[in-house]
PDB file of C-alpha atoms and ligand atoms in Angstrom:
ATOM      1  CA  UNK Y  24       0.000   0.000   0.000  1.00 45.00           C
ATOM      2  CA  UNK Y  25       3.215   2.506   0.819  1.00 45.00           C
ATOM      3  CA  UNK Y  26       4.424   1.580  -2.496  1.00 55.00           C
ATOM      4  CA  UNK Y  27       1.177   1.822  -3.982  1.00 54.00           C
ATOM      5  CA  UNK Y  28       1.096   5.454  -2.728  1.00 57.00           C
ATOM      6  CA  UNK Y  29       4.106   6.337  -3.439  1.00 57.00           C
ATOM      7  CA  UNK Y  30       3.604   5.439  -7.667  1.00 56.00           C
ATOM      8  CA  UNK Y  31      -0.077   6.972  -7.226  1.00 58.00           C
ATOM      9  CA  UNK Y  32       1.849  10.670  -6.216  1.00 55.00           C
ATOM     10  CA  UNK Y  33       4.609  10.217  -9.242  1.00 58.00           C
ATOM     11  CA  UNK Y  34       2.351   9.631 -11.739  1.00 63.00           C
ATOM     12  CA  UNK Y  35       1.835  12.028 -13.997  1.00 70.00           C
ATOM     13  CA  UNK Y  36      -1.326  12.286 -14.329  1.00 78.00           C
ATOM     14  CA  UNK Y  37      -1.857  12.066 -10.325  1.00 79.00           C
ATOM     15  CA  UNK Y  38       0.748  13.797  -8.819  1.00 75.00           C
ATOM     16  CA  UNK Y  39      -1.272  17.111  -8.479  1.00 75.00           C
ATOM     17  CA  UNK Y  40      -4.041  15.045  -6.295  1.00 79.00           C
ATOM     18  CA  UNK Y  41      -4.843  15.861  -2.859  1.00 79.00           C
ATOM     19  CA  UNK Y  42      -3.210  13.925  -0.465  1.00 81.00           C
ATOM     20  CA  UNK Y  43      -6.600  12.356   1.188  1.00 83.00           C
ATOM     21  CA  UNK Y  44      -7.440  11.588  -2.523  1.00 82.00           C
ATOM     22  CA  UNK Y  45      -4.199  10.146  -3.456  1.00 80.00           C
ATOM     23  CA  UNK Y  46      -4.471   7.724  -0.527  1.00 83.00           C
ATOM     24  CA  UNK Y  47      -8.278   7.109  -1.097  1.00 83.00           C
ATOM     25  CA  UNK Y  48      -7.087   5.710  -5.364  1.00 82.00           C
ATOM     26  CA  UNK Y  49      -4.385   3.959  -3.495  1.00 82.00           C
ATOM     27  CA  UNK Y  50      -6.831   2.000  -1.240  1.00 85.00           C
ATOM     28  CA  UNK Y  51      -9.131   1.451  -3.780  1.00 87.00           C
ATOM     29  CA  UNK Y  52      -6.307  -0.020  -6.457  1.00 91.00           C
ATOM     30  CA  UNK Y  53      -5.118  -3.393  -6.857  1.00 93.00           C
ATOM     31  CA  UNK Y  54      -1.083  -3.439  -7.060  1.00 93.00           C
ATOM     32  CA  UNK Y  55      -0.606  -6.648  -9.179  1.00 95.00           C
ATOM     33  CA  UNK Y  56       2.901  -8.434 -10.487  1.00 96.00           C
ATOM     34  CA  UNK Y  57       3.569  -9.821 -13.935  1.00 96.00           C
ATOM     35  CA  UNK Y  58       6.243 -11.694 -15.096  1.00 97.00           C
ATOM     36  CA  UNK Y  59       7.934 -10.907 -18.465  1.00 96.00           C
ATOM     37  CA  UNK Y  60       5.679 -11.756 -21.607  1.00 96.00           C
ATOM     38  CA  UNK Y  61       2.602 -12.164 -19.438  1.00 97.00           C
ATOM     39  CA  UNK Y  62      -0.728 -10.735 -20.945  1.00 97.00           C
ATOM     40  CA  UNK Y  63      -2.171  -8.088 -19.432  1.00 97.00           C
ATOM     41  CA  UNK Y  64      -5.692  -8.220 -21.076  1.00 97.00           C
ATOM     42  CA  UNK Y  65      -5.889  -9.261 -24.892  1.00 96.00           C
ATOM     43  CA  UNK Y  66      -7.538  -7.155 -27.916  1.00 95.00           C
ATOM     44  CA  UNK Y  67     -11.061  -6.909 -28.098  1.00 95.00           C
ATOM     45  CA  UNK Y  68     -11.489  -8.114 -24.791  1.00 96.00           C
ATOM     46  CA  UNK Y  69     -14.264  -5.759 -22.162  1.00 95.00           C
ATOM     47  CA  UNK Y  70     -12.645  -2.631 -20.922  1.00 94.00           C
ATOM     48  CA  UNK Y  71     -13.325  -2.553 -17.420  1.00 90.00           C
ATOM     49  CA  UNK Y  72     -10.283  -1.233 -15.350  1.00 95.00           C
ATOM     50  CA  UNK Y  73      -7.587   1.615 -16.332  1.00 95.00           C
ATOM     51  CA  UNK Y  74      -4.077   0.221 -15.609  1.00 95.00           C
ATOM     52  CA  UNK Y  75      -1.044   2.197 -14.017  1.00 92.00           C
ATOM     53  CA  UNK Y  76       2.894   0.852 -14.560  1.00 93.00           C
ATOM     54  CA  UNK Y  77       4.391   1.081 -11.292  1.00 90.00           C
ATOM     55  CA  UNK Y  78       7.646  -1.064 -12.745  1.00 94.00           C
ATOM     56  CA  UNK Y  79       9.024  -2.090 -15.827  1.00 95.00           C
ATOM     57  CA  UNK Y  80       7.262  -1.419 -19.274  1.00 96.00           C
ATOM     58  CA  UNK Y  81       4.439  -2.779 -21.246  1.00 97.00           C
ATOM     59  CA  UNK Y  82       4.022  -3.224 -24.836  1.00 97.00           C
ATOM     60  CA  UNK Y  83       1.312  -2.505 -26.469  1.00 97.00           C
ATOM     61  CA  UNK Y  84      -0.203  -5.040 -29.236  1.00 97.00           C
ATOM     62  CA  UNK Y  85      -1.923  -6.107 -31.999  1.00 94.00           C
ATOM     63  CA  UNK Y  86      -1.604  -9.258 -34.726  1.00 90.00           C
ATOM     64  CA  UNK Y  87      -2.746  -9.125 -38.428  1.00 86.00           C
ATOM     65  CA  UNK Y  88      -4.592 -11.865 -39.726  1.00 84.00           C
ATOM     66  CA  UNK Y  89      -1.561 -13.399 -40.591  1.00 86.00           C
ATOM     67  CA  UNK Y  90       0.040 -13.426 -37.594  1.00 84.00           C
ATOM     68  CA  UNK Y  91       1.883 -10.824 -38.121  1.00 88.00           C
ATOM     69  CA  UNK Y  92       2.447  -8.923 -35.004  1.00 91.00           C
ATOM     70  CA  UNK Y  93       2.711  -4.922 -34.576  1.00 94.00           C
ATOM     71  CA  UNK Y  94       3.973  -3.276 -31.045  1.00 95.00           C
ATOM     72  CA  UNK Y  95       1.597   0.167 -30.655  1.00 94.00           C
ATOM     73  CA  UNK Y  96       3.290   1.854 -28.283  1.00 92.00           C
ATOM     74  CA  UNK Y  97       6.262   1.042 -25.527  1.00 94.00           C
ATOM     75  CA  UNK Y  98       4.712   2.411 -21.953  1.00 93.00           C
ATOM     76  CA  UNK Y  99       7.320   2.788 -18.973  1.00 91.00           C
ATOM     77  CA  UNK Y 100       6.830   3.754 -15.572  1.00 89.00           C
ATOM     78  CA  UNK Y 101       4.455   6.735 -14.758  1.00 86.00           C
ATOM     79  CA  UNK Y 102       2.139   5.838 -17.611  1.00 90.00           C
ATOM     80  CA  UNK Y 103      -1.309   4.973 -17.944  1.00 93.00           C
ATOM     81  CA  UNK Y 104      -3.024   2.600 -20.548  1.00 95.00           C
ATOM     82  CA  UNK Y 105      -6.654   1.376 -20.996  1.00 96.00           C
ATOM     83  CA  UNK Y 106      -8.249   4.510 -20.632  1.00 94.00           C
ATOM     84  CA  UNK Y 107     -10.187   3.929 -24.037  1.00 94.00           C
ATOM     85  CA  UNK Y 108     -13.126   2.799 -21.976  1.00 91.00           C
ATOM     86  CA  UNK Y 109     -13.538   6.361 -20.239  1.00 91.00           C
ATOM     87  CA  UNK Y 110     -13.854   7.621 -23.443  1.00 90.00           C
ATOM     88  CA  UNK Y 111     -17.140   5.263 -24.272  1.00 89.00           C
ATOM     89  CA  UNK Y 112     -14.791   2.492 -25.731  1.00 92.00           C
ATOM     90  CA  UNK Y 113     -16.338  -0.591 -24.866  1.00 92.00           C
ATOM     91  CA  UNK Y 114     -13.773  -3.090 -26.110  1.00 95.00           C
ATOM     92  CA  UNK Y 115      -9.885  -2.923 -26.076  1.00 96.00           C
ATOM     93  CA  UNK Y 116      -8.305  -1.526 -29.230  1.00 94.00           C
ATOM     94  CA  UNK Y 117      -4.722  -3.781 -28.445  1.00 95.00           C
ATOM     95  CA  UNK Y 118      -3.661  -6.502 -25.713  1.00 97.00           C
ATOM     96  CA  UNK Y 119      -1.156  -5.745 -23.695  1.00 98.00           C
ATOM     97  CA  UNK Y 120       1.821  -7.224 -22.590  1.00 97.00           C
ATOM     98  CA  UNK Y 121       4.888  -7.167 -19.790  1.00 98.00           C
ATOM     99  CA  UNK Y 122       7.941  -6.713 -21.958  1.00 96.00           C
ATOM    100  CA  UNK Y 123       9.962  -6.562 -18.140  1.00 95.00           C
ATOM    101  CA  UNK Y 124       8.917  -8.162 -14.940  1.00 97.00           C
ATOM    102  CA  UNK Y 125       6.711  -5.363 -13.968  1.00 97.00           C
ATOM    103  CA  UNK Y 126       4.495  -4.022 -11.076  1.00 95.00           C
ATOM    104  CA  UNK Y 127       1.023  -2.232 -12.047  1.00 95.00           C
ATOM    105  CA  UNK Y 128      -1.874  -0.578 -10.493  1.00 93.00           C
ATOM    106  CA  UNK Y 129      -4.945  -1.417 -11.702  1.00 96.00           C
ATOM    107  CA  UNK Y 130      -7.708   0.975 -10.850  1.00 94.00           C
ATOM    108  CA  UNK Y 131     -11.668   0.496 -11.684  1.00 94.00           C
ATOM    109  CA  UNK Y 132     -13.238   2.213 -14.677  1.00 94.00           C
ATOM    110  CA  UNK Y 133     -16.107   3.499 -11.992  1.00 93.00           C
ATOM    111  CA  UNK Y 134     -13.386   4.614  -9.101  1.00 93.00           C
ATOM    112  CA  UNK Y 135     -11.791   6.618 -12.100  1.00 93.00           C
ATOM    113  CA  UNK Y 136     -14.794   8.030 -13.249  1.00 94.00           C
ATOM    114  CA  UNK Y 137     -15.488   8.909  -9.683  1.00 92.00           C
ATOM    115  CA  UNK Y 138     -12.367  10.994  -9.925  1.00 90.00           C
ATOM    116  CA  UNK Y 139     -12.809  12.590 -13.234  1.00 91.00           C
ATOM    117  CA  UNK Y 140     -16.246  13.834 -12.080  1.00 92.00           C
ATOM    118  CA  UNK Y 141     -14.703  15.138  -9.003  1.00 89.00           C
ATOM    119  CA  UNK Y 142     -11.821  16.497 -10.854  1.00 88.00           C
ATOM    120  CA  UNK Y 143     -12.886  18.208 -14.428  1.00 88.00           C
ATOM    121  CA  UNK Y 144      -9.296  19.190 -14.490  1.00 86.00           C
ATOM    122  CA  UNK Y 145      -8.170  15.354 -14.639  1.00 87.00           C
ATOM    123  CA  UNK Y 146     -10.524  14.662 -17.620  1.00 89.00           C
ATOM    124  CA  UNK Y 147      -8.792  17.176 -19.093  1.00 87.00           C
ATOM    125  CA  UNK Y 148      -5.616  15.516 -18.619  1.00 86.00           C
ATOM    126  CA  UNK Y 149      -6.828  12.494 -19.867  1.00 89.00           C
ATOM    127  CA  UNK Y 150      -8.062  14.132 -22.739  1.00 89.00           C
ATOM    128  CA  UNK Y 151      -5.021  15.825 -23.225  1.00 87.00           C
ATOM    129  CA  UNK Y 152      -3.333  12.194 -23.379  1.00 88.00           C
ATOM    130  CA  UNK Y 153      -5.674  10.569 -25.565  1.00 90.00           C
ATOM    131  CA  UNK Y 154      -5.097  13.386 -28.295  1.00 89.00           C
ATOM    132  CA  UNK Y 155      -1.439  13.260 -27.719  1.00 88.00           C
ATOM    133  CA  UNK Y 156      -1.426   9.365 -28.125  1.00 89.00           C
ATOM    134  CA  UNK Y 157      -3.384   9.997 -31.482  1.00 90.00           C
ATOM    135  CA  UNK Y 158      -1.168  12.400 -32.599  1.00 89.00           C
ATOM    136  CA  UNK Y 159       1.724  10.310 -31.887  1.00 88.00           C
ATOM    137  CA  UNK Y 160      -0.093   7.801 -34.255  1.00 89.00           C
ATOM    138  CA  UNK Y 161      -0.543   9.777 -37.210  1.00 90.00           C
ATOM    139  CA  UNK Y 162       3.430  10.518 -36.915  1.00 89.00           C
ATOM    140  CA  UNK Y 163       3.977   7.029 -36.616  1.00 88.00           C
ATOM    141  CA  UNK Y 164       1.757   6.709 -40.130  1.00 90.00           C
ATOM    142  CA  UNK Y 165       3.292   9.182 -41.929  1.00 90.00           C
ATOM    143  CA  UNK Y 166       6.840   7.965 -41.354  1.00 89.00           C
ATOM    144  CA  UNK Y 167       5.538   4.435 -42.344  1.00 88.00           C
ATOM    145  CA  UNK Y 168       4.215   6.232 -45.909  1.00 90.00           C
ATOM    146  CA  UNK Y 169       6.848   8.770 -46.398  1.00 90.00           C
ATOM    147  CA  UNK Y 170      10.494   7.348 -44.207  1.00 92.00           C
ATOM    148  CA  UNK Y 171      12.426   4.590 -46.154  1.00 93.00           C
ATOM    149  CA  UNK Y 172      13.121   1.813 -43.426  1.00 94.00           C
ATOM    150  CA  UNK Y 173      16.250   3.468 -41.908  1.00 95.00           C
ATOM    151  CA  UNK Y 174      14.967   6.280 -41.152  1.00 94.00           C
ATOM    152  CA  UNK Y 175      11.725   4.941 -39.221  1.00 95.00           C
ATOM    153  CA  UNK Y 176      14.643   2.636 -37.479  1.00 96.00           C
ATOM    154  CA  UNK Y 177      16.993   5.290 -36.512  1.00 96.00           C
ATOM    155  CA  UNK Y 178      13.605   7.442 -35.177  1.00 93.00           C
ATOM    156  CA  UNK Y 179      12.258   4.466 -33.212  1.00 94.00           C
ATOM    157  CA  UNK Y 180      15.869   3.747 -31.645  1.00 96.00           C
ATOM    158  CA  UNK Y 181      16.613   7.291 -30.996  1.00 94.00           C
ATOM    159  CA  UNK Y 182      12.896   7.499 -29.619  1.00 91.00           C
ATOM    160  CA  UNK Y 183      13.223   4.292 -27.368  1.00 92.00           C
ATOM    161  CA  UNK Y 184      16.595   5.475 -26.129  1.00 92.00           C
ATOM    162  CA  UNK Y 185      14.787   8.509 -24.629  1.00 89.00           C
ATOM    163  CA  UNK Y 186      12.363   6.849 -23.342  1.00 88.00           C
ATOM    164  CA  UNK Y 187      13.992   3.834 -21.723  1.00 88.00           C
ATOM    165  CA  UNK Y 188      17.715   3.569 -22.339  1.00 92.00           C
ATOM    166  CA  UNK Y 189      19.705   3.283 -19.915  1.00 94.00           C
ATOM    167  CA  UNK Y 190      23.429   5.378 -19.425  1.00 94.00           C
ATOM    168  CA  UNK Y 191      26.323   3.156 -19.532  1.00 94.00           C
ATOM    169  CA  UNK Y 192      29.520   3.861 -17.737  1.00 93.00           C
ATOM    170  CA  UNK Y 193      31.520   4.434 -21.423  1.00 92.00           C
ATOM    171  CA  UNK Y 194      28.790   6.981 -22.663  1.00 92.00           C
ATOM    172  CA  UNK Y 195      26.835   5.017 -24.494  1.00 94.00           C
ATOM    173  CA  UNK Y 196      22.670   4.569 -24.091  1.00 96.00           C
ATOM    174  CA  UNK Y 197      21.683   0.554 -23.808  1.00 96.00           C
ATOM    175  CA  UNK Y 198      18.500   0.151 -25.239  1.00 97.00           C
ATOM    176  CA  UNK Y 199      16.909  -3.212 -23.799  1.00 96.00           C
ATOM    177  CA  UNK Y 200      14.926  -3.994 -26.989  1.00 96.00           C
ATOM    178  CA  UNK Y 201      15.248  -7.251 -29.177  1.00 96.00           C
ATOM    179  CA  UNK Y 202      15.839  -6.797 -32.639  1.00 96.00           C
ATOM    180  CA  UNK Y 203      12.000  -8.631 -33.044  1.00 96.00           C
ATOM    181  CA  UNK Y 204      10.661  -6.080 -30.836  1.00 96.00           C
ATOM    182  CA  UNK Y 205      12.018  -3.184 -32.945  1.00 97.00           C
ATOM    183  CA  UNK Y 206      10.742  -5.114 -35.924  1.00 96.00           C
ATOM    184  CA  UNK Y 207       7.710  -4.725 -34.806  1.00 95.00           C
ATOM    185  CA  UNK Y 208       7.836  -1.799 -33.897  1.00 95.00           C
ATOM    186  CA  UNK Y 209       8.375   0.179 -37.043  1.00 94.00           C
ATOM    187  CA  UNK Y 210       6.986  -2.503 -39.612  1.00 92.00           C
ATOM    188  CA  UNK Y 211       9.364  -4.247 -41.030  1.00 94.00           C
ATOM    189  CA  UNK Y 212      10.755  -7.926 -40.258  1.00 94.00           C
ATOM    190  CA  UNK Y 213      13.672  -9.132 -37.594  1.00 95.00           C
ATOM    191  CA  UNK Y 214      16.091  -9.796 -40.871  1.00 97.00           C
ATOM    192  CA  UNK Y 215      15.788  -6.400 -42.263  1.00 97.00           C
ATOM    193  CA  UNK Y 216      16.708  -4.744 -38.779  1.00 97.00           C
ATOM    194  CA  UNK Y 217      19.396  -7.193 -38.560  1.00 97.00           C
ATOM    195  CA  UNK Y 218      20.738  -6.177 -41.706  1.00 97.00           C
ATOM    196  CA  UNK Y 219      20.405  -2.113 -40.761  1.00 97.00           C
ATOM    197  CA  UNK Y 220      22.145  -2.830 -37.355  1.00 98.00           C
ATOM    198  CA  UNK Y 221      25.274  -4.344 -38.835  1.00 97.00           C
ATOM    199  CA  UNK Y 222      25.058  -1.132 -41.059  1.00 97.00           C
ATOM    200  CA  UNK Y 223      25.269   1.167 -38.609  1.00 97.00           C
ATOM    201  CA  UNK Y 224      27.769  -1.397 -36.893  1.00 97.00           C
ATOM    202  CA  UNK Y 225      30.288  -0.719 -39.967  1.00 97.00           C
ATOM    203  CA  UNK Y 226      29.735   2.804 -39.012  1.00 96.00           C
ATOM    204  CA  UNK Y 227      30.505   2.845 -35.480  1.00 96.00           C
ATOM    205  CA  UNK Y 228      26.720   3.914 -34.544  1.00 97.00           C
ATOM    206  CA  UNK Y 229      25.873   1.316 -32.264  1.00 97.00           C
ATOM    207  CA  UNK Y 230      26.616  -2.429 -31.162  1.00 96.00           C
ATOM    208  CA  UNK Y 231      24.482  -5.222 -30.434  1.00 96.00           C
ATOM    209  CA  UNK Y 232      24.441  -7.768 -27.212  1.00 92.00           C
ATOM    210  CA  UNK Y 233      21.743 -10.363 -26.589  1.00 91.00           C
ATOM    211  CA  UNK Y 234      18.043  -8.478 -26.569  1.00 92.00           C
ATOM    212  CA  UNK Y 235      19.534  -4.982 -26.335  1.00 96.00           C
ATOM    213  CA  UNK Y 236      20.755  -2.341 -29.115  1.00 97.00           C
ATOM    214  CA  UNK Y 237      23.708  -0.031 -27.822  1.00 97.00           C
ATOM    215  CA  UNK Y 238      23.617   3.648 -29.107  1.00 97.00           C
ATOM    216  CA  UNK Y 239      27.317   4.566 -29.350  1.00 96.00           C
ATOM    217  CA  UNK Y 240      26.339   7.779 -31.286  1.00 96.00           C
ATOM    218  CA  UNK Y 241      23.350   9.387 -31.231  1.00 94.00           C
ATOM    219  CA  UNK Y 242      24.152  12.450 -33.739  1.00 95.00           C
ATOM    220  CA  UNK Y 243      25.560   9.851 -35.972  1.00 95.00           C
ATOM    221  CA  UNK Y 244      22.348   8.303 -36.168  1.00 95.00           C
ATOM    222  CA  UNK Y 245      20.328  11.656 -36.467  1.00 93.00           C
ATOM    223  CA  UNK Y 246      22.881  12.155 -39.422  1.00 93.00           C
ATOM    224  CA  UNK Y 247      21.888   8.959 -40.790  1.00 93.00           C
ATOM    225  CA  UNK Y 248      18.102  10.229 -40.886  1.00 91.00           C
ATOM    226  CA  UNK Y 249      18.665  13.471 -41.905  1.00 89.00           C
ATOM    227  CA  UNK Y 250      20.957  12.439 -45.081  1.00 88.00           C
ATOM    228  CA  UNK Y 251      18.693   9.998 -45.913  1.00 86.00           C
ATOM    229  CA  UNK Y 252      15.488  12.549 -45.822  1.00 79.00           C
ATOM    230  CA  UNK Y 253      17.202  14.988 -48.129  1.00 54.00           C
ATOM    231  CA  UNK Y 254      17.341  11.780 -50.498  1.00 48.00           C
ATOM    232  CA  UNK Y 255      13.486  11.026 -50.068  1.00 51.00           C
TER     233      UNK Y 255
HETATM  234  P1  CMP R  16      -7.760   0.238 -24.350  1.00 84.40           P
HETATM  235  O1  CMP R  16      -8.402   0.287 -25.695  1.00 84.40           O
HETATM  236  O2  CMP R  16      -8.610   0.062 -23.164  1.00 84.40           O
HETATM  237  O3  CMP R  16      -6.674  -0.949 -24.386  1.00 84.40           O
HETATM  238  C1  CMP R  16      -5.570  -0.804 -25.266  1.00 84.40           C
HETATM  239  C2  CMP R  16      -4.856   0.452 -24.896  1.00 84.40           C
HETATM  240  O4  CMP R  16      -3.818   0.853 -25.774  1.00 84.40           O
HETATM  241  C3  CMP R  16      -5.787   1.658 -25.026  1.00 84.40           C
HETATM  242  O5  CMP R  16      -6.861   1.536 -24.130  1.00 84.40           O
HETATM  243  C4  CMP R  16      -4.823   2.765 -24.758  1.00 84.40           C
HETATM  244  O6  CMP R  16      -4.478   2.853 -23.400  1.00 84.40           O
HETATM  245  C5  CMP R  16      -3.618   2.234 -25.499  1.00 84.40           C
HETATM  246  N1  CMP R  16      -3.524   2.952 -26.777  1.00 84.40           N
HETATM  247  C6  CMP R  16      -4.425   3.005 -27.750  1.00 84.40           C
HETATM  248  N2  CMP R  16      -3.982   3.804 -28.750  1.00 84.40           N
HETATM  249  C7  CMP R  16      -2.769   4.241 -28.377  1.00 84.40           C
HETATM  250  C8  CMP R  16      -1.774   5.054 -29.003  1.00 84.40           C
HETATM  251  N3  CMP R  16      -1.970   5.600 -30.204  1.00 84.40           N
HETATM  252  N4  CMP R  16      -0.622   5.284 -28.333  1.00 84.40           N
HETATM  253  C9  CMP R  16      -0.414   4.723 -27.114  1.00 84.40           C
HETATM  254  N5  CMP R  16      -1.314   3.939 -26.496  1.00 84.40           N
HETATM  255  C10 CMP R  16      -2.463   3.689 -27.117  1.00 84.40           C
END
């Protein structure tokens, strides 16, 4: 419950809460643990409760007919995900998945309403999130129609190294992301990331180690995107 507390004041989107109300959500969420490449909830399943990552990150999924599988959205620490159902969706739009062992909170579609109608400045916030997710999306479109596969590679590394790399002691930024994940990710299949990594290996941009991509350097690799734009 301490714990629980403690996430519920450093999120984001709750940090500006009351104290009584912050320990009221914490009281009222569950706190649950999931092992790596658990399910969360699958696509198309009810929407009933809004989830909160306390630890690690969640990935954010969907499968073609084929089986071909594409990652949404990476969500770390401090960020929310199946809020659809506030907004009248009834269903979820992606499953969800533990890429980490993580913690999250899992709070009840009616306790958050509860809130929102409490707080019109929260809705707001969660509007605010829903547009910027959308947004986010249409990027994410246009660099699928417009960025040859490089440069939607270099984006979604330099992207992912922002959002979850991690500072090693020689300067460089470990991302821990397979090369399937990244796949994924930006469209495209594991051998045709494999093939741009040892690319930018030749080049001294990054290096490789079981389920993680090292950035080595980052301007390098905006170089790499912008050269290639000019081209497109
Ligand atoms: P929900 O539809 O309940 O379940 C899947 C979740 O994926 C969804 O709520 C959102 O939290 C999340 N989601 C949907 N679209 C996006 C997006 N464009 N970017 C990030 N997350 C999203």
């Amino acid at each position: 419950m301490q714990t629980r507390l403690w996430y519920i004041k450093h999120a984001n989107i709750f940090s500006w809460l009351a104290e009584e109300e912050q320990q009221d959500l914490a009281q009222r969420s569950e706190m649950i643990s999931c092992r790596r490449n658990s399910k969360l909830f699958f696509a198309e399943e009810v929407s009933d409760d809004i989830y909160l990552i306390k630890e690690g990150r969640v990935k954010l999924i969907r499968a073609s007919e084929t089986g071909r599988q594409m990652i949404l959205d990476i969500l770390g620490p401090g960020e929310i995900f199946g809020e659809l159902s506030l907004i009248g969706e009834e269903n979820r739009s992606h499953s969800a998945e533990a890429m980490d062992d993580a913690i999250v909170c899992i709070i009840t579609r009616s306790d958050f309403e509860g809130l929102l109608q409490r707080h019109p400045e929260m809705a707001l916030k969660v509007i605010k999130l829903i547009g910027l997710r959308r947004r986010e999306l249409e990027m994410r479109i246009e660099e699928l129609l417009f960025q040859p596969l490089g440069n939607r590679m270099a984006l979604a590394v330099l992207w992912q190294s922002q959002r979850c790399g991690i500072s090693e002691a020689d300067g460089s930024i470990r991302i821990p992301l397979s090369q399937k994940d990244l796949a994924h990710l930006i469209g495209s299949s594991r051998e045709a990331v494999a093939e741009q990594l040892s690319e930018w290996k030749k080049l001294g941009l990054v290096t490789t180690a079981y389920r993680s991509i090292k950035v080595i350097d980052p301007q390098g690799l905006e170089f790499f995107f912008n050269k290639n734009s000019l081209v497109n």
